[in-house]
């Protein structure tokens, strides 16, 4: 028998600095019209000098904890999804743990844009073994440090941000009067990957596959490399496919869902996923225009904003689906 896992509180955060398309056009050969037409993105948030991944995590984690009514010292595990953490090691999760002044299990999880949904699944497994656990699942990216700002095929896409959720097996009500309060049930999660397609989206500079020596000049391998045409096809096919698999497993059809929240990669992918699932446009959540692709933070940022603004209301059943480098993909069904 599966243990019911509840989302007790949500939080999200984006840095204050905004780079809109007009400013970006002064940095690289592009234009507002070119970017909007191809991606639907109007602006993206980027970190300030000295602001790092754990700083972003802390902002969203504090909000999620406040919404949950759970104190930091009650958290038993931290799972942080990122591909752009503070350091190669120690993990960003341990940095967050230190800033919260707590101990317990803490780890980073690398599944690129699928990281948060992967994190939910890992948390559900841990909770099955430790039913009294209270788990902080976070996702944050500082991809502004990993894009080549002279490559218009990638730099226009990505933004920085974070999201967080507090998970518990307890059905007790969360803190009241909080705009990000939630007591949602994670009905099920499904994750998958195909490592043979990893060459379509990667960043390998400085790692064991492409090591640097002292004094080496940093080259394009230090920044995101992507085959956009192929990624588009895989993203649509895998997000729609795993969503259908999860719906079939649970005995649902798309008509059983009040909202679909795909990974916020670009509007073309989002619309194509919605069309393939048969979801009407008004039931497909979009905020990529204001944040860009925030990778692992995309799903929790969208979830938190949709709850805060009332787009997702109590009683709604929502389908989340995602896709990222690896290639990885996943889906989750949440009843709010």
XYZ file of C-alpha atoms in Angstrom:
336
model
C 0.000 0.000 0.000
C 1.407 3.388 -1.023
C 1.862 6.122 1.536
C -0.012 9.323 0.686
C 2.359 12.240 0.188
C 1.123 15.789 0.745
C 2.541 19.069 -0.488
C 2.251 21.201 2.629
C 3.675 24.455 1.343
C 5.048 26.045 -1.811
C 7.488 28.836 -2.541
C 9.163 30.384 -5.547
C 11.645 33.150 -6.216
C 13.277 34.926 -9.156
C 16.141 37.435 -8.968
C 15.304 41.127 -9.215
C 17.333 41.883 -12.321
C 15.387 41.519 -15.583
C 16.843 41.343 -19.078
C 14.120 41.983 -21.622
C 14.403 41.217 -25.309
C 15.284 44.788 -26.232
C 18.257 44.798 -23.864
C 19.281 41.386 -25.128
C 19.310 42.715 -28.685
C 22.143 45.065 -27.653
C 24.209 42.072 -26.524
C 23.694 39.624 -29.394
C 22.375 39.667 -32.959
C 18.665 39.289 -32.266
C 15.480 41.306 -31.825
C 12.355 41.345 -29.708
C 10.291 40.187 -32.705
C 12.695 37.328 -33.508
C 12.632 36.025 -29.925
C 8.881 36.387 -29.365
C 8.025 34.712 -32.666
C 10.231 31.681 -32.032
C 9.949 31.255 -28.266
C 7.192 33.449 -26.828
C 9.709 34.778 -24.288
C 9.612 38.493 -23.482
C 12.063 38.679 -20.584
C 14.118 36.595 -18.177
C 15.445 37.145 -14.625
C 19.177 36.817 -13.924
C 21.183 36.808 -10.722
C 23.016 39.838 -9.421
C 26.808 39.685 -9.008
C 27.589 37.478 -6.021
C 24.135 35.881 -5.941
C 24.381 32.098 -6.209
C 22.181 29.041 -6.488
C 21.821 28.458 -2.739
C 20.712 32.076 -2.309
C 17.852 31.442 -4.727
C 16.957 28.186 -2.983
C 16.828 29.914 0.395
C 14.305 32.497 -0.808
C 11.864 29.908 -2.146
C 12.495 27.510 0.763
C 11.651 30.162 3.357
C 8.337 30.824 1.620
C 7.514 27.110 1.358
C 8.312 26.538 5.028
C 6.192 29.522 6.092
C 3.291 28.251 3.990
C 3.572 24.739 5.436
C 3.678 25.744 9.091
C 6.677 23.406 9.442
C 9.761 24.773 11.171
C 13.208 24.379 9.558
C 14.377 22.166 12.432
C 11.582 19.704 11.617
C 12.961 19.079 8.093
C 14.612 15.665 7.899
C 15.740 15.670 4.253
C 16.652 18.251 1.616
C 16.597 17.274 -2.057
C 17.781 20.047 -4.349
C 17.454 19.678 -8.121
C 20.008 21.697 -10.090
C 22.636 21.550 -12.826
C 24.105 24.929 -11.849
C 24.823 24.666 -8.144
C 27.175 26.766 -6.057
C 30.123 24.376 -6.397
C 31.164 21.057 -7.919
C 31.118 19.952 -4.287
C 29.920 20.156 -1.579
C 26.318 19.997 -2.736
C 24.147 23.085 -2.838
C 21.681 21.194 -0.635
C 24.243 21.119 2.172
C 24.834 24.846 1.694
C 21.095 25.401 2.142
C 21.071 23.119 5.158
C 23.822 25.185 6.780
C 21.972 28.421 6.067
C 18.835 26.970 7.661
C 20.886 25.870 10.682
C 19.755 22.241 10.532
C 21.162 18.746 9.981
C 19.870 15.587 8.312
C 20.114 14.042 4.862
C 20.895 16.532 2.073
C 21.733 15.939 -1.567
C 21.684 17.518 -5.005
C 19.865 15.779 -7.848
C 20.845 16.257 -11.491
C 18.089 15.676 -14.047
C 18.197 19.097 -15.749
C 14.715 20.486 -16.480
C 13.096 17.308 -15.119
C 14.820 17.747 -11.772
C 11.882 18.828 -9.623
C 9.585 15.996 -10.706
C 12.468 13.548 -10.235
C 12.896 15.085 -6.781
C 9.237 14.487 -5.935
C 9.604 10.830 -6.868
C 12.768 10.403 -4.791
C 11.031 12.106 -1.859
C 8.046 9.770 -2.149
C 10.404 6.798 -1.972
C 12.163 8.165 1.098
C 8.843 8.853 2.765
C 7.699 5.292 2.151
C 10.714 4.130 4.170
C 10.474 6.913 6.756
C 6.793 7.907 7.145
C 7.590 10.556 9.737
C 9.933 12.396 7.355
C 9.375 16.013 6.434
C 11.159 16.673 3.167
C 12.126 19.947 1.530
C 12.277 19.487 -2.239
C 13.841 22.442 -4.023
C 14.950 23.299 -7.537
C 17.077 26.241 -8.593
C 19.182 27.255 -11.555
C 21.688 29.984 -12.353
C 21.890 29.231 -16.053
C 22.876 32.816 -16.842
C 26.370 31.612 -15.917
C 26.129 28.680 -18.310
C 24.879 30.347 -21.488
C 27.057 31.939 -24.137
C 25.637 35.452 -24.353
C 26.885 35.666 -27.949
C 24.944 32.566 -29.056
C 21.434 33.723 -29.884
C 20.158 30.164 -30.314
C 20.553 29.526 -26.570
C 21.035 32.771 -24.635
C 17.532 34.013 -25.462
C 15.948 30.940 -23.861
C 17.156 30.646 -20.287
C 16.549 32.451 -17.014
C 17.423 32.059 -13.342
C 14.967 31.143 -10.600
C 13.953 28.704 -7.899
C 11.002 26.830 -6.441
C 10.375 24.722 -3.356
C 7.846 22.389 -1.796
C 7.573 20.928 1.704
C 6.374 17.311 1.697
C 4.873 15.291 4.515
C 2.766 12.182 4.998
C 0.589 14.108 7.455
C -2.845 15.316 6.281
C -3.053 18.037 8.915
C -3.934 21.487 7.559
C -1.111 23.838 6.549
C -0.618 27.325 7.959
C -3.680 29.453 7.265
C -3.846 32.798 5.521
C -0.709 32.249 3.464
C -0.859 32.968 -0.296
C 1.186 29.869 -1.054
C -0.560 27.515 1.342
C -1.252 24.061 -0.057
C -2.306 20.678 1.241
C -2.211 18.936 -2.092
C -1.990 15.187 -2.631
C 0.629 13.805 -5.003
C -1.448 11.078 -6.638
C 1.395 9.597 -8.677
C 4.671 10.374 -10.454
C 6.377 8.757 -13.417
C 9.949 9.390 -14.611
C 12.053 8.151 -17.519
C 15.310 8.807 -19.358
C 17.232 7.804 -22.473
C 20.972 8.356 -22.138
C 21.585 7.602 -25.807
C 20.153 11.015 -26.675
C 22.286 13.027 -24.259
C 24.326 14.551 -27.082
C 21.350 16.693 -28.092
C 21.597 18.968 -25.036
C 24.663 19.203 -22.821
C 27.290 21.326 -21.070
C 30.551 19.528 -20.347
C 33.333 22.057 -19.795
C 35.337 21.561 -16.627
C 34.018 18.058 -15.941
C 35.809 14.719 -16.372
C 34.664 14.411 -19.992
C 36.254 17.785 -20.785
C 38.693 18.695 -17.996
C 40.524 21.998 -17.735
C 44.123 22.543 -16.671
C 45.302 25.595 -14.794
C 45.664 28.452 -17.246
C 43.387 26.996 -19.940
C 41.110 29.414 -21.760
C 37.428 28.708 -21.241
C 35.853 27.766 -24.580
C 32.325 27.130 -25.874
C 32.277 23.728 -24.175
C 31.712 25.556 -20.879
C 28.303 26.721 -22.093
C 25.020 25.074 -23.044
C 25.064 23.263 -26.401
C 21.746 22.297 -27.958
C 20.314 20.787 -31.128
C 17.120 22.814 -31.033
C 15.295 21.085 -33.869
C 15.736 17.603 -32.392
C 15.052 18.773 -28.846
C 11.711 20.199 -29.943
C 10.603 16.846 -31.369
C 11.768 14.820 -28.366
C 10.283 17.268 -25.868
C 6.804 17.174 -27.380
C 6.799 13.420 -27.913
C 8.116 12.463 -24.481
C 6.099 14.926 -22.387
C 2.871 13.988 -24.108
C 3.766 10.283 -24.087
C 4.579 9.966 -20.394
C 1.519 12.041 -19.522
C -0.653 9.594 -21.446
C 1.039 6.651 -19.716
C 0.440 8.141 -16.281
C -3.187 8.962 -17.088
C -3.780 5.422 -18.311
C -2.178 4.008 -15.171
C -4.502 6.082 -12.984
C -7.577 5.524 -15.145
C -7.890 9.190 -16.145
C -8.432 11.021 -19.404
C -7.470 14.609 -20.140
C -11.051 15.579 -19.244
C -10.337 14.655 -15.619
C -7.836 17.522 -15.335
C -8.537 21.156 -14.591
C -5.091 22.327 -15.665
C -2.005 21.072 -17.509
C 1.353 22.599 -16.573
C 4.121 21.624 -18.999
C 7.780 22.480 -18.524
C 8.154 26.106 -19.561
C 10.666 25.671 -22.388
C 9.034 27.835 -25.039
C 5.494 28.525 -26.161
C 5.744 26.359 -29.268
C 6.608 23.274 -27.234
C 3.975 24.094 -24.598
C 1.262 24.523 -27.222
C 2.304 21.366 -29.080
C 2.164 19.299 -25.868
C -1.274 20.685 -25.048
C -2.518 19.945 -28.561
C -1.184 16.389 -28.497
C -2.884 15.751 -25.150
C -6.132 17.289 -26.363
C -6.104 19.981 -23.669
C -7.834 23.265 -24.550
C -5.505 26.263 -24.591
C -7.216 27.896 -21.614
C -6.313 24.883 -19.463
C -2.594 24.935 -20.353
C -0.572 27.118 -17.972
C 2.048 29.446 -19.478
C 4.463 31.802 -17.744
C 7.550 31.266 -19.921
C 6.998 34.710 -21.426
C 8.045 36.341 -18.128
C 10.745 33.974 -16.883
C 12.192 32.078 -19.835
C 13.279 28.480 -19.375
C 14.398 28.146 -15.752
C 15.246 24.444 -16.164
C 14.670 22.471 -12.935
C 12.948 25.490 -11.363
C 10.369 25.686 -14.162
C 7.745 23.330 -12.705
C 7.833 24.490 -9.047
C 7.936 28.134 -10.146
C 4.851 27.573 -12.311
C 3.140 25.567 -9.563
C 3.791 28.192 -6.920
C 2.744 31.118 -9.088
C -0.414 29.356 -10.277
C -1.466 28.620 -6.674
C -0.609 32.127 -5.480
C -2.575 33.823 -8.266
C -5.573 31.498 -7.969
C -5.155 29.886 -11.361
C -4.871 26.600 -9.472
C -7.635 26.426 -6.857
C -8.462 23.918 -4.105
C -10.186 20.871 -5.542
C -8.399 21.023 -8.888
C -6.550 18.035 -10.332
C -3.450 19.162 -12.246
C -1.100 17.348 -14.612
C 2.548 18.435 -14.579
C 4.905 17.224 -17.291
C 8.547 17.962 -17.994
C 11.547 17.238 -20.200
C 15.255 17.957 -19.929
C 18.837 17.100 -20.795
C 19.800 13.492 -20.371
C 17.450 13.144 -22.033
C 15.055 12.962 -19.079
C 11.317 13.396 -18.774
C 8.546 12.911 -16.253
C 4.978 13.631 -15.197
C 3.092 14.078 -11.957
C -0.574 14.253 -11.011
C -1.440 16.482 -8.057
C -4.881 16.997 -6.471
C -5.014 20.420 -4.780
